[in-house]
Short mmCIF file of C-alpha atoms in Angstrom, two decimals:
data_model
loop_
_atom_site.label_atom_id
_atom_site.label_comp_id
_atom_site.label_asym_id
_atom_site.label_seq_id
_atom_site.Cartn_x
_atom_site.Cartn_y
_atom_site.Cartn_z
CA MET A 1 -9.48 7.54 14.49
CA GLU A 2 -11.01 4.38 15.60
CA THR A 3 -10.34 1.08 14.49
CA TYR A 4 -12.34 -2.19 14.88
CA GLY A 5 -12.42 -5.47 13.41
CA PHE A 6 -8.48 -6.10 13.34
CA ASP A 7 -8.65 -9.05 15.61
CA GLU A 8 -11.16 -10.38 13.68
CA PHE A 9 -9.52 -9.66 10.72
CA ASP A 10 -6.15 -10.89 11.90
CA LYS A 11 -7.86 -13.97 12.36
CA ILE A 12 -9.26 -14.57 9.22
CA LEU A 13 -5.90 -14.13 7.37
CA ASP A 14 -4.34 -15.98 9.56
CA GLN A 15 -6.87 -19.13 9.09
CA MET A 16 -6.65 -18.15 5.22
CA GLY A 17 -2.61 -18.22 5.28
CA GLN A 18 -2.86 -21.33 7.22
CA GLU A 19 -5.10 -22.90 4.82
CA PHE A 20 -4.37 -22.00 1.33
CA GLY A 21 -0.65 -20.24 2.42
CA TYR A 22 0.61 -17.12 3.18
CA THR A 23 2.46 -16.02 0.13
CA ASP A 24 -0.78 -16.82 -1.92
CA VAL A 25 -2.79 -15.31 0.26
CA ASN A 26 -0.50 -12.01 0.22
CA LYS A 27 0.07 -11.98 -3.05
CA ARG A 28 -3.71 -12.51 -3.88
CA THR A 29 -5.54 -10.20 -1.51
CA LEU A 30 -3.45 -7.62 0.64
CA ILE A 31 -0.63 -6.61 -1.82
CA PRO A 32 -3.53 -5.74 -4.51
CA ALA A 33 -5.95 -4.04 -1.90
CA LEU A 34 -2.63 -1.80 -1.00
CA ARG A 35 -1.81 -0.68 -4.10
CA ASN A 36 -5.72 -0.50 -5.51
CA ALA A 37 -6.35 2.09 -1.92
CA LEU A 38 -3.33 4.08 -2.56
CA ARG A 39 -4.22 5.15 -6.11
CA ILE A 40 -6.84 7.32 -4.89
CA ALA A 41 -3.55 9.84 -4.01
CA GLU A 42 -2.19 8.97 -7.18
CA PRO A 43 -3.64 11.85 -8.98
CA LEU A 44 -2.82 14.85 -6.40
CA SER A 45 0.36 13.76 -5.83
CA LYS A 46 0.83 13.86 -9.84
CA SER A 47 -0.83 17.12 -9.91
CA LEU A 48 1.15 18.99 -7.24
CA ALA A 49 4.66 17.42 -8.25
CA ARG A 50 6.95 19.68 -10.09
CA LYS A 51 6.57 19.64 -13.83
CA ASP A 52 9.22 21.68 -15.44
CA THR A 53 10.59 18.76 -17.51
CA GLY A 54 7.89 16.50 -16.62
CA GLU A 55 10.26 13.98 -15.45
CA MET A 56 9.60 13.46 -11.83
CA VAL A 57 5.86 13.45 -12.26
CA SER A 58 6.59 10.57 -14.87
CA THR A 59 8.33 8.59 -12.09
CA ILE A 60 5.60 8.83 -9.53
CA ASN A 61 4.17 5.21 -8.73
CA ILE A 62 2.85 2.92 -6.12
CA ILE A 63 5.01 0.09 -4.62
CA ALA A 64 2.88 -2.56 -3.01
CA LYS A 65 4.90 -5.92 -2.04
CA ARG A 66 5.76 -8.48 0.36
CA PRO A 67 8.44 -6.72 2.77
CA THR A 68 12.38 -8.17 2.26
CA ASP A 69 14.98 -8.48 4.85
CA ARG A 70 16.28 -4.83 3.84
CA ASP A 71 13.00 -3.11 3.84
CA LYS A 72 12.70 -4.90 7.20
CA GLU A 73 15.56 -2.64 8.66
CA SER A 74 13.40 0.75 8.10
CA LYS A 75 12.12 2.00 11.10
CA TYR A 76 8.67 1.91 9.11
CA ILE A 77 8.71 -1.70 8.85
CA TYR A 78 8.00 -4.32 11.16
CA ASP A 79 9.01 -8.06 10.98
CA THR A 80 5.48 -8.87 11.40
CA ASP A 81 4.28 -6.75 8.69
CA ALA A 82 2.62 -9.20 5.87
CA ALA A 83 2.84 -6.89 3.20
CA TYR A 84 3.46 -2.79 2.45
CA ALA A 85 2.71 0.12 0.01
CA MET A 86 3.80 3.23 -0.94
CA LEU A 87 3.44 6.07 -2.87
CA SER A 88 7.08 7.04 -4.39
CA ALA A 89 8.50 8.93 -6.76
CA LYS A 90 12.30 8.11 -8.38
CA ILE A 91 14.97 8.85 -5.54
CA SER A 92 17.06 11.74 -6.59
CA ASP A 93 18.24 14.70 -5.19
CA VAL A 94 15.25 16.73 -7.26
CA SER A 95 12.40 14.83 -5.90
CA LEU A 96 13.95 14.65 -2.13
CA GLY A 97 14.49 18.49 -2.31
CA GLU A 98 11.12 18.98 -3.76
CA GLU A 99 9.25 17.11 -1.25
CA PHE A 100 11.56 17.82 1.69
CA GLY A 101 13.30 21.20 0.93
CA THR A 102 17.19 21.65 0.89
CA ALA A 103 19.16 23.89 2.91
CA LYS A 104 18.61 26.92 0.44
CA ARG A 105 14.73 26.35 -0.08
CA PRO A 106 11.63 24.78 1.54
CA GLY A 107 10.03 21.92 0.43
CA GLN A 108 7.31 21.82 -1.99
CA PRO A 109 5.93 18.63 -1.26
CA PHE A 110 3.73 16.43 -3.35
CA ILE A 111 3.53 13.09 -1.99
CA ARG A 112 2.83 13.78 1.94
CA PRO A 113 -0.27 16.01 0.84
CA ALA A 114 -1.39 13.82 -1.49
CA ILE A 115 -1.75 11.21 1.34
CA GLU A 116 -2.67 13.33 4.10
CA ARG A 117 -5.89 14.71 2.27
CA ASN A 118 -7.09 11.48 0.84
CA GLN A 119 -6.30 9.32 3.79
CA ASN A 120 -10.30 8.87 4.96
CA GLU A 121 -10.79 7.63 1.33
CA ILE A 122 -7.49 5.64 1.20
CA ILE A 123 -8.61 3.46 4.66
CA GLU A 124 -11.99 3.45 3.03
CA LYS A 125 -11.10 1.97 -0.37
CA LEU A 126 -8.68 -0.45 1.55
CA ALA A 127 -11.76 -1.64 3.50
CA GLU A 128 -13.43 -2.43 0.49
CA GLU A 129 -10.89 -3.55 -1.14
CA LEU A 130 -9.86 -6.49 1.09
CA LYS A 131 -13.57 -7.51 1.71
CA LYS A 132 -13.88 -7.96 -1.71
CA LEU A 133 -10.25 -9.69 -2.57
CA ILE A 134 -10.88 -12.00 0.33
CA GLU A 135 -14.12 -13.29 -0.22
CA LYS A 136 -13.19 -13.65 -4.26
CA TYR A 137 -10.07 -15.74 -2.77
CA GLN A 138 -11.88 -17.69 -0.32
CA ALA A 139 -15.18 -18.59 -3.04
CA ARG A 140 -12.01 -19.52 -5.70
CA LYS A 141 -10.04 -21.85 -2.93
CA SER A 142 -13.41 -23.62 -1.75
CA LYS A 143 -14.29 -24.08 -5.87
CA ASP A 144 -10.99 -25.43 -6.20
CA LYS A 145 -10.74 -27.68 -3.00
CA LYS A 146 -14.25 -29.24 -4.43
CA LEU A 147 -12.86 -30.44 -7.47
#
């Protein structure tokens, strides 16, 4: 996978953060864009999840937010991360056993395959959402400054 344009993107976000406040920029651009992009994988995840009682399926959701200090203790979240998102199910022995397996039976993953099968679409959607939300945010803030 090739990436391009991240230096420019980082500069735009930094400039917006300096001008309008980093928290507001994250809340109105990065976090909604991440959430909307991951929505692509949610239906497949729910269709792959165990359905005996339906409880696990009902707990599958998308979490998108600014990382807390506790979040940054994870090896997957860095101090420099402005926001992160994840497709998740309520943590329980059942959901963990289903996703990763147990000592007695192999896993029947439902989250990882949903993300892996849709990764290109998720990335494309993220790019579209970021472009749309950043343009909308900049236009609104520019209008506010004129008032």
